[in-house]
PDB file of C-alpha atoms in Angstrom:
ATOM      1  CA  TYR A  35     -17.621  54.230 -64.803  1.00 57.00           C
ATOM      2  CA  ALA A  36     -18.339  58.217 -62.864  1.00 61.00           C
ATOM      3  CA  GLN A  37     -19.961  58.734 -66.747  1.00 74.00           C
ATOM      4  CA  PHE A  38     -22.495  57.467 -64.991  1.00 87.00           C
ATOM      5  CA  ALA A  39     -25.416  58.484 -62.737  1.00 92.00           C
ATOM      6  CA  VAL A  40     -28.649  57.475 -61.503  1.00 94.00           C
ATOM      7  CA  GLY A  41     -31.619  59.235 -63.454  1.00 93.00           C
ATOM      8  CA  ASN A  42     -28.806  59.950 -66.693  1.00 93.00           C
ATOM      9  CA  THR A  43     -29.683  58.459 -69.822  1.00 94.00           C
ATOM     10  CA  VAL A  44     -27.236  56.047 -71.861  1.00 94.00           C
ATOM     11  CA  TYR A  45     -27.417  54.096 -74.849  1.00 93.00           C
ATOM     12  CA  VAL A  46     -26.529  49.789 -74.777  1.00 93.00           C
ATOM     13  CA  ALA A  47     -23.324  49.537 -77.368  1.00 90.00           C
ATOM     14  CA  ALA A  48     -23.278  45.944 -77.391  1.00 88.00           C
ATOM     15  CA  LYS A  49     -24.476  44.368 -80.984  1.00 85.00           C
ATOM     16  CA  THR A  50     -27.471  42.865 -78.164  1.00 90.00           C
ATOM     17  CA  VAL A  51     -27.816  42.797 -74.250  1.00 94.00           C
ATOM     18  CA  LYS A  52     -29.004  40.559 -71.968  1.00 94.00           C
ATOM     19  CA  VAL A  53     -31.312  42.233 -69.621  1.00 97.00           C
ATOM     20  CA  LYS A  54     -31.932  40.543 -65.568  1.00 96.00           C
ATOM     21  CA  SER A  55     -33.905  39.864 -63.501  1.00 96.00           C
ATOM     22  CA  SER A  56     -30.976  40.724 -60.406  1.00 95.00           C
ATOM     23  CA  THR A  57     -27.523  41.251 -60.462  1.00 93.00           C
ATOM     24  CA  GLY A  58     -25.089  37.743 -61.647  1.00 85.00           C
ATOM     25  CA  PHE A  59     -24.389  36.885 -65.156  1.00 86.00           C
ATOM     26  CA  PHE A  60     -26.670  33.681 -63.792  1.00 90.00           C
ATOM     27  CA  ALA A  61     -29.929  35.966 -62.730  1.00 92.00           C
ATOM     28  CA  GLY A  62     -32.760  35.484 -64.972  1.00 92.00           C
ATOM     29  CA  THR A  63     -33.020  37.200 -68.220  1.00 94.00           C
ATOM     30  CA  ARG A  64     -36.296  39.660 -68.665  1.00 95.00           C
ATOM     31  CA  GLY A  65     -35.881  40.444 -72.125  1.00 95.00           C
ATOM     32  CA  THR A  66     -32.796  41.988 -74.739  1.00 95.00           C
ATOM     33  CA  LEU A  67     -31.743  45.180 -75.715  1.00 95.00           C
ATOM     34  CA  ASN A  68     -30.522  46.115 -79.128  1.00 92.00           C
ATOM     35  CA  TYR A  69     -26.924  48.367 -79.864  1.00 90.00           C
ATOM     36  CA  GLY A  70     -27.732  51.689 -79.584  1.00 90.00           C
ATOM     37  CA  ALA A  71     -31.416  51.280 -77.111  1.00 93.00           C
ATOM     38  CA  GLN A  72     -31.630  54.450 -74.939  1.00 94.00           C
ATOM     39  CA  VAL A  73     -32.089  53.463 -71.811  1.00 96.00           C
ATOM     40  CA  ARG A  74     -32.079  55.653 -67.969  1.00 96.00           C
ATOM     41  CA  ILE A  75     -29.973  54.265 -65.480  1.00 97.00           C
ATOM     42  CA  LEU A  76     -32.351  53.921 -62.055  1.00 96.00           C
ATOM     43  CA  GLN A  77     -29.585  52.406 -59.588  1.00 96.00           C
ATOM     44  CA  LEU A  78     -25.947  51.517 -60.164  1.00 96.00           C
ATOM     45  CA  LYS A  79     -24.252  48.423 -58.043  1.00 94.00           C
ATOM     46  CA  GLY A  80     -21.335  47.841 -58.611  1.00 91.00           C
ATOM     47  CA  LYS A  81     -20.260  46.894 -62.149  1.00 92.00           C
ATOM     48  CA  TRP A  82     -23.717  46.512 -62.575  1.00 95.00           C
ATOM     49  CA  SER A  83     -27.139  48.800 -63.300  1.00 96.00           C
ATOM     50  CA  GLU A  84     -30.578  48.588 -62.811  1.00 97.00           C
ATOM     51  CA  ILE A  85     -31.663  50.141 -65.835  1.00 97.00           C
ATOM     52  CA  GLN A  86     -35.393  50.794 -67.847  1.00 97.00           C
ATOM     53  CA  SER A  87     -36.127  50.709 -71.653  1.00 96.00           C
ATOM     54  CA  LEU A  88     -36.752  54.040 -72.756  1.00 95.00           C
ATOM     55  CA  ALA A  89     -38.771  52.275 -75.607  1.00 88.00           C
ATOM     56  CA  GLY A  90     -42.673  51.988 -75.178  1.00 81.00           C
ATOM     57  CA  ASN A  91     -41.784  48.286 -73.395  1.00 76.00           C
ATOM     58  CA  SER A  92     -40.827  50.265 -71.191  1.00 84.00           C
ATOM     59  CA  MET A  93     -38.960  47.023 -69.845  1.00 94.00           C
ATOM     60  CA  ALA A  94     -36.331  47.403 -66.846  1.00 96.00           C
ATOM     61  CA  GLY A  95     -33.728  45.631 -65.014  1.00 97.00           C
ATOM     62  CA  TRP A  96     -30.287  44.511 -64.782  1.00 97.00           C
ATOM     63  CA  VAL A  97     -27.005  44.957 -67.075  1.00 96.00           C
ATOM     64  CA  ASN A  98     -23.201  45.177 -66.912  1.00 94.00           C
ATOM     65  CA  THR A  99     -22.535  48.500 -67.112  1.00 93.00           C
ATOM     66  CA  SER A 100     -19.281  48.536 -69.047  1.00 91.00           C
ATOM     67  CA  ASN A 101     -22.409  47.579 -72.004  1.00 93.00           C
ATOM     68  CA  LEU A 102     -23.484  50.344 -71.828  1.00 94.00           C
ATOM     69  CA  THR A 103     -22.341  54.098 -73.181  1.00 90.00           C
ATOM     70  CA  ALA A 104     -23.093  57.590 -72.309  1.00 89.00           C
ATOM     71  CA  LYS A 105     -22.029  58.521 -75.847  1.00 85.00           C
ATOM     72  CA  ARG A 106     -24.986  59.099 -78.104  1.00 83.00           C
ATOM     73  CA  ILE A 107     -25.648  56.820 -80.232  1.00 76.00           C
ATOM     74  CA  VAL A 108     -27.532  57.731 -83.694  1.00 68.00           C
ATOM     75  CA  SER A 109     -27.842  55.549 -87.073  1.00 53.00           C
ATOM     76  CA  SER A 110     -25.552  56.231 -89.838  1.00 53.00           C
ATOM     77  CA  GLY A 111     -27.942  57.564 -92.435  1.00 49.00           C
ATOM     78  CA  ALA A 112     -31.113  59.123 -92.512  1.00 46.00           C
ATOM     79  CA  GLY A 113     -33.462  55.533 -91.531  1.00 46.00           C
ATOM     80  CA  THR A 114     -30.556  53.316 -91.814  1.00 46.00           C
ATOM     81  CA  SER A 115     -29.308  50.987 -89.044  1.00 54.00           C
ATOM     82  CA  ALA A 116     -26.021  49.641 -88.161  1.00 56.00           C
ATOM     83  CA  SER A 117     -25.008  46.370 -90.114  1.00 57.00           C
ATOM     84  CA  ALA A 118     -24.646  43.804 -87.649  1.00 55.00           C
ATOM     85  CA  ARG A 119     -21.114  43.543 -89.342  1.00 57.00           C
ATOM     86  CA  GLU A 120     -20.655  47.270 -88.140  1.00 61.00           C
ATOM     87  CA  VAL A 121     -21.973  46.794 -84.632  1.00 59.00           C
ATOM     88  CA  ALA A 122     -19.914  44.053 -84.300  1.00 57.00           C
ATOM     89  CA  LEU A 123     -16.685  45.901 -85.528  1.00 61.00           C
ATOM     90  CA  ALA A 124     -17.694  49.005 -84.065  1.00 61.00           C
ATOM     91  CA  GLY A 125     -17.701  46.762 -80.382  1.00 58.00           C
ATOM     92  CA  LYS A 126     -14.134  46.115 -80.719  1.00 59.00           C
ATOM     93  CA  GLY A 127     -12.669  49.816 -81.076  1.00 62.00           C
ATOM     94  CA  PHE A 128     -12.956  49.524 -84.956  1.00 64.00           C
ATOM     95  CA  ASN A 129     -14.612  51.940 -87.753  1.00 67.00           C
ATOM     96  CA  GLU A 130     -13.157  52.525 -90.883  1.00 69.00           C
ATOM     97  CA  GLU A 131     -10.495  53.948 -90.839  1.00 73.00           C
ATOM     98  CA  VAL A 132      -8.789  51.632 -87.816  1.00 71.00           C
ATOM     99  CA  GLU A 133     -10.474  48.202 -90.042  1.00 71.00           C
ATOM    100  CA  LYS A 134      -8.511  49.497 -93.407  1.00 74.00           C
ATOM    101  CA  ALA A 135      -5.351  50.394 -91.777  1.00 73.00           C
ATOM    102  CA  TYR A 136      -5.191  46.714 -90.087  1.00 72.00           C
ATOM    103  CA  LYS A 137      -5.556  44.958 -93.741  1.00 72.00           C
ATOM    104  CA  THR A 138      -2.849  46.260 -94.776  1.00 75.00           C
ATOM    105  CA  GLU A 139      -0.789  43.961 -91.931  1.00 68.00           C
ATOM    106  CA  ALA A 140      -1.416  40.886 -94.976  1.00 63.00           C
ATOM    107  CA  ARG A 141      -1.136  38.193 -91.549  1.00 72.00           C
ATOM    108  CA  LEU A 142      -4.276  39.822 -89.904  1.00 72.00           C
ATOM    109  CA  ASN A 143      -6.812  36.559 -89.445  1.00 75.00           C
ATOM    110  CA  TYR A 144     -10.118  38.218 -88.892  1.00 74.00           C
ATOM    111  CA  ALA A 145     -11.199  34.546 -90.512  1.00 81.00           C
ATOM    112  CA  GLY A 146      -9.630  32.665 -86.798  1.00 83.00           C
ATOM    113  CA  VAL A 147     -11.594  35.956 -85.489  1.00 78.00           C
ATOM    114  CA  ASN A 148     -14.776  35.098 -86.644  1.00 82.00           C
ATOM    115  CA  ALA A 149     -14.756  31.945 -86.094  1.00 88.00           C
ATOM    116  CA  VAL A 150     -13.703  32.055 -82.272  1.00 87.00           C
ATOM    117  CA  GLU A 151     -16.152  34.381 -81.788  1.00 82.00           C
ATOM    118  CA  ALA A 152     -19.267  32.405 -83.929  1.00 87.00           C
ATOM    119  CA  ILE A 153     -19.359  30.358 -81.268  1.00 90.00           C
ATOM    120  CA  THR A 154     -21.703  30.322 -78.033  1.00 89.00           C
ATOM    121  CA  VAL A 155     -22.601  28.121 -74.620  1.00 90.00           C
ATOM    122  CA  SER A 156     -26.175  28.550 -73.867  1.00 90.00           C
ATOM    123  CA  GLU A 157     -25.479  30.129 -70.236  1.00 87.00           C
ATOM    124  CA  ARG A 158     -27.247  26.768 -69.076  1.00 90.00           C
ATOM    125  CA  ASP A 159     -23.869  24.554 -70.646  1.00 93.00           C
ATOM    126  CA  LEU A 160     -21.815  26.678 -68.954  1.00 90.00           C
ATOM    127  CA  TYR A 161     -23.291  27.504 -65.459  1.00 89.00           C
ATOM    128  CA  ASN A 162     -23.286  23.270 -65.738  1.00 92.00           C
ATOM    129  CA  PHE A 163     -19.519  23.201 -66.411  1.00 93.00           C
ATOM    130  CA  LEU A 164     -18.487  25.542 -63.713  1.00 91.00           C
ATOM    131  CA  GLN A 165     -20.637  23.336 -61.504  1.00 90.00           C
ATOM    132  CA  GLU A 166     -19.308  19.488 -62.550  1.00 93.00           C
ATOM    133  CA  GLY A 167     -14.911  21.534 -62.964  1.00 91.00           C
ATOM    134  CA  HIS A 168     -15.392  22.860 -59.435  1.00 89.00           C
ATOM    135  CA  LEU A 169     -14.210  26.286 -60.871  1.00 88.00           C
ATOM    136  CA  ALA A 170     -15.841  29.680 -58.880  1.00 83.00           C
ATOM    137  CA  MET A 171     -18.945  30.706 -60.539  1.00 74.00           C
ATOM    138  CA  GLY A 172     -18.454  34.988 -60.266  1.00 67.00           C
ATOM    139  CA  ASP A 173     -19.799  37.152 -58.392  1.00 59.00           C
ATOM    140  CA  ASN A 174     -23.245  39.223 -58.054  1.00 47.00           C
ATOM    141  CA  GLU A 175     -21.303  42.637 -57.708  1.00 45.00           C
TER     142      GLU A 175
END
């Protein structure tokens, strides 16, 4: 994450990002930010960045740095924004050209990928699963 430094303005690079009260996956959630939201880095700690939203609400908290990009994210046209599908593809490293190239491969199962991505598990259920299975909870760094 060499391109990130305290005081830099960066952008949310995921469809939505939960802003946490501290580092760690299971920390309390203060709110969410959407793709393209501008934030300022307040502090860096391991793979986490303490950020403050530059929107009117000035929400502050911790996000995983992998959900941020130094590249400015702008809408595709005047008064328009990226669709949920475009955001999902961008998150996978796709753009329109790459998508067209992959579509020429008849063996690819996009429906299967979409079905797996549609599965959601609450943080509470995940936490309980990890506890009951005596599995590692991960680190806070």
